[in-house]
Amino acid sequence: MSKRIKIFDTTLRDGEQTPGVNLNIQEKLEIAKQLEKLGVDVMEAGFAIASPGDFEAIKAVAAEIKNVTVASLCRAVEKDIDRAWEAVKNAVSPRIHTFIATSDIHMKYKLKMSEDEVLERAAAMVKYAKKYCSDIEFSAEDAGRSRPEFLYRIFEAVIAAGATCINIPDTVGYTTPFEFGNLVKGIKENVKGIEKVDISVHCHNDLGMAVANTLAAVENGATQIECTINGLGERAGNASLEEVVMALTTRKNYYNITHNIDTTQIYRTSKLVSSLTGVLVQPNKAVVGANAFAHESGIHQHGILNEKSTYEIMTPESIGLSQNKMVLGKLSGRHAFEDRLKEMGYTLDQEAINKAFEKFKELADKKKVVLDDDIQALVEERVSQIPEMYQLVSFQINSGNKVISTAVIELNRENSVITEAATGDGPVDAAFNAIERAIGMELKLVDYNLRAVTGGKDALGEVTVKVAKNGGKPFIGRGISTDIIEASVKAYLNAINRMLSEIS
Ligand code: KIV
Ligand code: ZN
């Protein structure tokens, strides 16, 4: 009989530790709801003591999510555990996830503690957490470089203290699949009480082996996989959920493992996370990259036309890749639009539907064919909206190859209109300079990305920017329009409004 593996998603915690990523509560909630639809077993919603924002986001996720265990990370320290419990206690199924480092390097240089001290602390803190919550996960940070015999002792001690899940992180992505599989096997064979708890693995991708290490662990007895959407995470990221899940699904005969993931939600989840974090998915990324199902060579195309399985080991439909159906035209009514939203899996409230419909009508006026991907971009634009201190009224650009680009911008702030003009090195630079004058702030554009949502000359352009003030943390902004200057202006204002709403 096949065994069922648990999928623990840490996009909202380790994934949010991706450099430059900073999600607000609404965005975290939106991702959490999508993870619930995807069917993960556990979601780690944040690191409660890290910041008040993290704490509030975990609390909000815990209150909203009903069918998934919600976890908060915490160090093996009483005040961290108290805060983690405060954040998750209202969840239907709460979990406290506590950790301490176990490798010689970390114990000597970071913790300045001996093995015995670390073991004693770990067991005491699991016992402490247990007074709050029955579901306790314990992680031995840097387990990949820890002495296996010490891991056996510490895992045995935390299980005796009440841990229900022990996690084996390859924190720095150092191990190879063979080594990591053996480490898991050794733990399974040498730890008393291990059969009563979940054996979890958490692999980082520094050498590009996170997914391979995770799968090797599964073959050696892991019962829970920790991963993130699009492989986000510290440095080179974590094992990517979509790759691990599609490997288990596509090679079911080999692994003989089942899971609870609805794979048809994978593509939508990947898109949502990419658009809200501002981290683009590389085109050749396995499973969700733009080229994952594209066949370039004539020989391949010929094979695919005759029989798909010649060059496709999984179908685009299995990950929910839309057929990019024509949705509707400018004469389509509200009813048909609402039906299409439902078919695409969206459950929006009335106000959100109204707003999306308004935008759809505007778009249908400019674009002949409105596709599923356009609709998804419109719905996601709503999610990245935040209180708007500055709203765009109008802009005018004069640009060309023989003139200096100039921009005139009109912004609305608390019912008064501010008009400013500026020149720049091209139309986008001129528009951004005019915005900065209008708001009286000098900003640094840290990153700028433009992508076409669909093909065709009239495609929607989606611009993602990262903007920082005085070398501070960057804020992400996103804007879409069939006019790429308008998309850029909207993205810049979105980032500025986000910055201002966090400061105020
Ligand atoms: O990589 C790691 O070790 C972690 C733990 C805290 C689980 O993220
Ligand atoms: Zn990690």
XYZ file of C-alpha atoms and ligand atoms in Angstrom:
513
model
C 0.000 0.000 0.000
C 1.279 3.469 -0.799
C 2.117 5.818 2.061
C 0.815 9.364 2.269
C 3.400 12.099 2.756
C 2.635 15.406 4.479
C 3.473 18.626 2.671
C 4.648 21.457 4.958
C 4.777 24.738 3.083
C 7.062 27.466 4.405
C 6.623 30.067 1.637
C 5.280 32.563 4.171
C 8.276 32.086 6.509
C 11.450 30.764 4.845
C 10.134 31.949 1.464
C 9.638 35.439 2.836
C 13.291 35.386 3.923
C 14.189 35.647 0.215
C 16.269 38.834 -0.114
C 14.056 41.790 -1.073
C 10.742 40.025 -0.359
C 8.379 41.708 2.045
C 4.704 40.687 2.088
C 2.003 42.624 3.908
C -0.819 40.954 5.880
C -3.311 41.036 3.033
C -0.836 39.453 0.652
C 0.084 36.766 3.179
C -3.599 35.990 3.684
C -4.148 35.714 -0.043
C -1.249 33.278 -0.382
C -2.436 31.335 2.682
C -5.922 30.917 1.173
C -4.381 29.702 -2.073
C -2.136 27.236 -0.168
C -5.271 25.888 1.504
C -6.841 25.360 -1.926
C -3.639 23.704 -3.073
C -4.058 21.194 -0.239
C -0.904 21.562 1.859
C -1.041 19.807 5.243
C 0.847 22.441 7.229
C 1.669 26.059 6.477
C 4.315 27.942 8.390
C 2.870 31.443 8.484
C 5.903 33.261 9.895
C 8.357 33.743 12.754
C 6.174 35.379 15.395
C 8.886 37.118 17.424
C 10.708 38.461 14.357
C 8.515 41.581 14.021
C 5.058 42.894 14.970
C 4.084 42.607 11.280
C 5.024 38.925 11.225
C 3.084 38.331 14.441
C -0.084 40.018 13.135
C 0.132 38.160 9.834
C 0.392 34.776 11.569
C -2.568 35.686 13.776
C -4.630 36.661 10.747
C -3.717 33.456 8.901
C -4.505 31.363 11.996
C -7.951 32.965 12.239
C -8.745 32.520 8.547
C -7.443 29.076 7.633
C -9.625 26.160 8.690
C -8.349 23.061 6.896
C -4.606 23.306 7.295
C -2.346 23.215 10.360
C -0.871 26.687 10.948
C 2.620 26.860 12.455
C 4.840 29.621 13.794
C 8.591 29.266 14.022
C 10.381 30.153 17.265
C 13.837 29.683 18.737
C 14.147 27.327 21.683
C 13.674 30.239 24.065
C 10.684 30.782 26.393
C 9.777 34.286 25.190
C 9.870 33.130 21.542
C 7.625 30.188 22.312
C 5.157 32.428 24.215
C 4.942 34.739 21.216
C 4.552 31.856 18.752
C 1.674 30.443 20.793
C -0.017 33.869 21.043
C 0.100 34.031 17.245
C -1.246 30.557 16.427
C -3.494 29.776 19.367
C -6.724 30.629 17.535
C -6.015 28.288 14.643
C -8.240 25.240 14.232
C -5.044 23.191 14.189
C -2.093 25.132 15.681
C 1.544 24.029 15.734
C 4.584 25.425 17.526
C 7.810 24.876 15.586
C 10.887 25.378 17.741
C 14.529 25.011 16.735
C 18.113 25.075 17.955
C 21.350 24.458 16.072
C 23.094 21.108 16.485
C 26.209 21.264 14.274
C 29.649 21.724 15.855
C 30.164 24.924 13.853
C 26.893 26.504 15.004
C 27.194 25.327 18.618
C 30.764 26.640 18.922
C 30.558 29.960 17.057
C 26.900 30.957 17.285
C 25.404 29.431 20.402
C 28.638 29.005 22.409
C 27.044 25.973 24.019
C 28.140 22.352 24.471
C 26.205 19.382 23.078
C 24.816 18.593 26.532
C 23.636 22.167 27.054
C 21.936 22.220 23.648
C 20.236 18.883 24.307
C 19.027 20.005 27.714
C 17.672 23.296 26.320
C 15.913 21.561 23.406
C 14.142 19.050 25.659
C 13.202 21.722 28.224
C 11.780 24.039 25.558
C 9.759 21.279 23.877
C 8.327 20.484 27.306
C 7.616 24.198 27.817
C 5.858 24.490 24.437
C 3.881 21.340 25.152
C 2.027 23.062 27.982
C 0.423 25.246 25.305
C 0.011 23.011 22.307
C -0.185 19.292 21.560
C 1.433 19.615 18.105
C 5.139 20.442 18.520
C 7.761 20.314 15.814
C 11.425 20.374 16.760
C 14.147 21.267 14.230
C 17.844 20.529 14.636
C 19.204 23.476 12.680
C 22.130 22.577 10.393
C 21.395 18.874 10.898
C 23.048 18.247 7.508
C 26.409 19.098 9.093
C 25.675 17.726 12.582
C 27.149 14.555 14.111
C 24.555 11.822 13.478
C 25.108 10.333 16.967
C 24.278 13.688 18.548
C 21.159 13.961 16.389
C 20.042 10.517 17.604
C 20.397 11.682 21.233
C 18.717 15.045 20.819
C 15.791 13.678 18.787
C 15.252 10.948 21.373
C 15.218 13.572 24.143
C 12.730 15.887 22.393
C 10.414 13.003 21.520
C 10.437 11.987 25.188
C 9.627 15.639 26.037
C 6.568 15.609 23.746
C 7.655 16.542 20.202
C 5.260 15.162 17.582
C 7.460 15.923 14.591
C 11.248 16.035 14.305
C 12.746 18.025 11.458
C 16.105 17.390 9.787
C 17.147 20.592 7.998
C 20.010 20.766 5.541
C 20.199 24.441 6.482
C 23.098 25.374 4.220
C 22.331 23.002 1.330
C 25.587 21.112 1.843
C 24.680 17.443 1.633
C 24.339 15.139 -1.364
C 21.277 12.946 -1.969
C 23.132 9.773 -0.950
C 24.449 11.312 2.275
C 21.149 12.936 3.184
C 19.154 9.770 2.513
C 21.559 7.871 4.775
C 21.246 10.483 7.509
C 17.458 10.054 7.520
C 17.824 6.269 7.481
C 20.225 6.382 10.446
C 17.816 8.569 12.417
C 14.925 6.243 11.627
C 16.919 3.231 12.803
C 18.585 4.677 15.893
C 16.121 6.998 17.628
C 13.873 5.508 20.296
C 10.241 6.545 19.827
C 10.761 7.710 16.220
C 7.874 5.536 14.991
C 5.420 7.699 16.991
C 6.378 10.994 15.289
C 6.673 12.525 11.847
C 10.122 12.625 10.284
C 10.385 15.903 8.434
C 13.070 17.193 6.067
C 13.886 20.765 5.112
C 16.464 21.149 2.335
C 18.113 24.293 1.047
C 19.302 24.628 -2.512
C 22.808 26.092 -2.273
C 24.258 23.392 -4.525
C 21.062 22.898 -6.520
C 20.289 19.604 -4.751
C 17.366 20.554 -2.486
C 14.739 18.619 -4.451
C 17.023 15.600 -5.002
C 17.937 15.545 -1.288
C 14.266 15.785 -0.320
C 13.338 12.883 -2.591
C 16.247 10.802 -1.251
C 14.891 11.462 2.241
C 11.432 10.283 1.165
C 12.958 7.019 -0.064
C 14.573 6.589 3.335
C 11.535 7.139 5.508
C 10.734 10.875 5.716
C 7.016 11.412 6.338
C 6.882 15.202 5.947
C 8.467 17.438 3.313
C 9.180 21.122 3.932
C 9.200 23.219 0.786
C 8.213 26.535 -0.757
C 6.377 27.695 -3.850
C 8.796 28.488 -6.694
C 11.634 27.322 -4.409
C 11.775 30.700 -2.633
C 13.828 30.987 0.549
C 17.080 32.103 2.134
C 19.991 32.460 -0.335
C 19.423 29.913 -3.143
C 16.064 28.978 -1.647
C 14.330 25.826 -0.436
C 13.145 22.660 -2.135
C 10.451 23.723 -4.558
C 6.982 22.378 -3.710
C 5.910 22.026 -7.322
C 9.015 20.050 -8.295
C 8.841 17.663 -5.346
C 5.107 17.099 -5.752
C 5.239 16.591 -9.513
C 8.171 14.178 -9.119
C 6.123 12.118 -6.649
C 3.064 12.317 -8.899
C 4.713 11.679 -12.263
C 6.899 8.882 -10.858
C 4.213 7.381 -8.624
C 5.149 3.893 -9.767
C 8.669 4.463 -8.535
C 8.039 6.285 -5.231
C 4.709 4.686 -4.309
C 3.811 7.771 -2.286
C 0.574 9.763 -2.254
C -0.089 13.320 -1.104
C -2.989 15.676 -0.623
C -1.961 18.306 -3.180
C -4.428 19.277 -5.892
C -1.805 19.578 -8.621
C -4.163 21.577 -10.842
C -3.720 24.473 -8.393
C 0.072 24.530 -8.806
C 0.305 26.975 -11.693
C -2.105 29.474 -10.154
C -0.239 29.324 -6.818
C 3.110 29.837 -8.514
C 1.820 32.869 -10.434
C 0.256 34.407 -7.340
C 3.419 33.998 -5.271
C 5.590 35.349 -8.068
C 3.409 38.369 -8.581
C 3.059 39.235 -4.880
C 6.727 38.682 -4.004
C 8.047 40.305 -7.173
C 10.348 37.309 -7.715
C 10.007 36.229 -11.326
C 10.122 32.543 -12.236
C 13.020 31.704 -14.553
C 11.684 30.565 -17.954
C 13.407 27.181 -17.839
C 12.313 26.395 -14.259
C 10.977 22.855 -13.961
C 7.180 22.496 -13.848
C 6.154 26.181 -13.684
C 8.658 27.990 -15.943
C 7.293 29.581 -19.127
C 9.210 27.019 -21.217
C 8.325 23.954 -19.142
C 5.818 22.798 -21.744
C 7.192 24.622 -24.807
C 8.571 22.504 -27.650
C 11.008 24.332 -29.879
C 12.699 21.824 -32.149
C 10.887 20.550 -35.234
C 11.540 16.926 -34.277
C 9.964 17.462 -30.858
C 6.991 19.340 -32.282
C 6.407 16.558 -34.775
C 6.533 13.948 -32.018
C 4.142 15.934 -29.814
C 1.652 16.327 -32.645
C 1.634 12.568 -33.207
C 1.598 11.535 -29.552
C 2.048 13.909 -26.603
C 3.850 11.386 -24.422
C 6.813 11.337 -26.826
C 8.208 14.474 -25.215
C 5.817 15.307 -22.360
C 6.113 13.325 -19.123
C 3.293 15.299 -17.509
C 0.525 17.344 -19.050
C 0.175 21.125 -18.751
C -3.397 20.485 -17.561
C -2.099 18.439 -14.601
C -0.581 21.600 -13.068
C -3.591 23.713 -14.030
C -1.873 25.527 -16.854
C -4.753 27.388 -18.398
C -5.756 26.682 -21.958
C -5.735 30.462 -22.222
C -9.286 30.351 -23.433
C -10.750 33.468 -24.866
C -12.797 34.686 -21.972
C -15.166 37.249 -23.299
C -15.264 40.318 -25.451
C -16.312 43.883 -24.745
C -19.972 43.023 -25.235
C -19.920 40.276 -22.617
C -22.101 40.722 -19.603
C -21.441 40.540 -15.914
C -22.977 37.118 -15.608
C -20.656 35.516 -18.114
C -17.698 37.243 -16.456
C -18.688 35.969 -13.022
C -19.098 32.446 -14.402
C -15.627 32.551 -15.918
C -14.144 33.729 -12.597
C -15.823 30.760 -10.893
C -14.564 28.326 -13.533
C -11.061 29.669 -12.938
C -11.464 28.831 -9.248
C -11.870 32.339 -7.802
C -14.277 32.926 -4.951
C -14.434 36.693 -4.673
C -16.840 38.790 -2.652
C -19.315 41.060 -4.437
C -17.196 44.187 -4.115
C -14.143 42.451 -5.567
C -16.215 41.074 -8.447
C -17.548 44.553 -9.197
C -14.053 46.018 -9.264
C -12.697 43.189 -11.411
C -15.616 43.568 -13.811
C -14.990 47.322 -14.159
C -11.351 46.635 -14.977
C -12.313 43.859 -17.361
C -14.575 46.269 -19.262
C -11.788 48.856 -19.488
C -9.416 46.181 -20.735
C -11.875 44.735 -23.243
C -12.134 48.211 -24.753
C -8.397 48.248 -25.439
C -7.683 44.608 -26.156
C -9.480 42.492 -28.729
C -9.225 39.199 -26.898
C -9.221 38.901 -23.116
C -7.612 35.655 -21.958
C -7.543 33.752 -18.684
C -4.061 35.097 -17.928
C -5.385 38.658 -18.322
C -8.184 37.935 -15.868
C -5.715 36.450 -13.398
C -3.521 39.581 -13.663
C -6.553 41.830 -13.032
C -7.631 39.834 -9.981
C -4.104 39.803 -8.582
C -3.714 43.544 -9.091
C -6.553 43.943 -6.603
C -4.582 41.962 -4.006
C -1.560 44.237 -4.292
C -3.692 47.338 -3.723
C -3.108 49.048 -0.407
C -4.382 52.358 1.028
C -3.466 54.904 -1.630
C -2.085 58.138 -0.247
C -1.252 59.155 -3.819
C -3.514 58.298 -6.741
C -2.711 58.742 -10.393
C -4.965 61.297 -12.098
C -3.165 61.587 -15.434
C 0.201 61.569 -17.116
C 1.602 62.894 -20.365
C 4.848 61.883 -21.944
C 6.897 63.415 -24.705
C 9.639 61.125 -25.879
C 11.557 60.136 -28.981
C 15.026 59.339 -30.262
C 15.875 63.009 -30.958
C 14.290 64.735 -27.949
C 14.837 64.772 -24.206
C 12.049 62.770 -22.591
C 9.670 64.809 -20.485
C 6.799 63.737 -18.278
C 3.954 65.667 -16.689
C 2.217 63.881 -13.829
C -0.966 64.746 -11.986
C -1.468 63.035 -8.639
C -4.308 63.245 -6.189
C -3.528 63.519 -2.495
C -6.429 63.983 -0.077
C -8.598 65.594 -2.735
C -6.040 68.066 -3.982
C -4.242 67.638 -7.250
C -0.470 68.015 -7.472
C 1.052 68.590 -10.922
C 4.754 68.195 -11.629
C 6.960 67.845 -14.671
C 10.436 66.406 -15.092
C 12.870 65.243 -17.732
C 14.679 61.939 -17.728
C 16.729 59.389 -19.554
C 13.769 57.910 -21.417
C 10.018 58.071 -20.710
C 10.005 55.794 -17.637
C 12.828 57.702 -15.955
C 11.103 61.031 -16.727
C 7.806 59.757 -15.275
C 9.490 58.450 -12.114
C 11.359 61.762 -11.675
C 8.090 63.684 -12.006
C 6.453 61.450 -9.390
C 9.343 62.012 -6.989
C 9.014 65.772 -7.410
C 5.271 65.586 -6.829
C 5.642 63.692 -3.573
C 8.792 65.543 -2.468
C 10.938 62.451 -1.961
C 14.108 61.146 -3.556
C 13.964 57.407 -4.111
C 16.179 54.690 -5.489
C 14.837 52.295 -8.075
C 16.427 49.023 -6.954
C 14.820 46.774 -9.540
C 12.519 47.096 -12.562
C 10.906 44.243 -14.460
C 8.477 44.272 -17.341
C 6.716 41.214 -18.663
C 3.925 40.671 -21.137
C 1.040 38.828 -19.458
C 0.046 37.166 -22.753
C 1.332 37.243 -26.323
C 0.334 39.771 -28.989
C 1.049 43.451 -29.578
C -1.908 44.513 -27.454
C -0.853 42.337 -24.473
C -1.138 43.608 -20.932
C 2.263 44.668 -19.604
C 2.986 43.865 -15.972
C 5.652 45.992 -14.308
C 7.212 45.087 -10.969
C 9.507 47.574 -9.255
C 11.501 47.636 -6.039
C 11.933 51.081 -4.567
C 13.966 52.153 -1.511
C 14.513 55.380 0.393
C 17.939 56.306 1.799
C 19.303 52.774 1.453
C 16.413 51.399 3.556
C 14.470 48.251 2.842
C 13.023 48.013 -0.655
C 9.263 48.081 -1.238
C 7.680 46.160 -4.088
C 5.135 47.756 -6.401
C 3.169 46.278 -9.229
C 1.137 47.788 -12.038
C -0.583 46.464 -15.125
C -1.822 48.158 -18.254
C -1.794 47.707 -22.012
C 0.384 50.863 -21.948
C 3.763 50.027 -20.427
C 4.416 53.600 -19.257
C 1.108 53.560 -17.395
C 1.987 50.155 -15.919
C 5.350 51.588 -14.798
C 3.753 54.671 -13.237
C 1.171 52.524 -11.418
C 3.898 50.185 -10.136
C 6.021 53.090 -8.868
C 3.039 54.629 -7.069
C 2.049 51.236 -5.665
C 5.533 50.856 -4.136
C 5.467 54.423 -2.769
C 2.004 53.966 -1.222
C 3.171 50.701 0.329
C 6.209 52.439 1.808
C 4.094 55.292 3.168
C 1.433 52.989 4.621
C 4.129 51.106 6.513
C 5.792 54.257 7.806
C 2.518 55.912 8.957
O 16.957 26.118 7.272
C 16.667 25.904 8.458
O 17.402 25.289 9.222
C 15.413 26.429 8.937
C 14.981 25.932 10.278
C 14.813 27.022 11.241
C 13.831 25.004 10.156
O 14.738 27.175 8.255
Zn 15.344 26.996 6.122
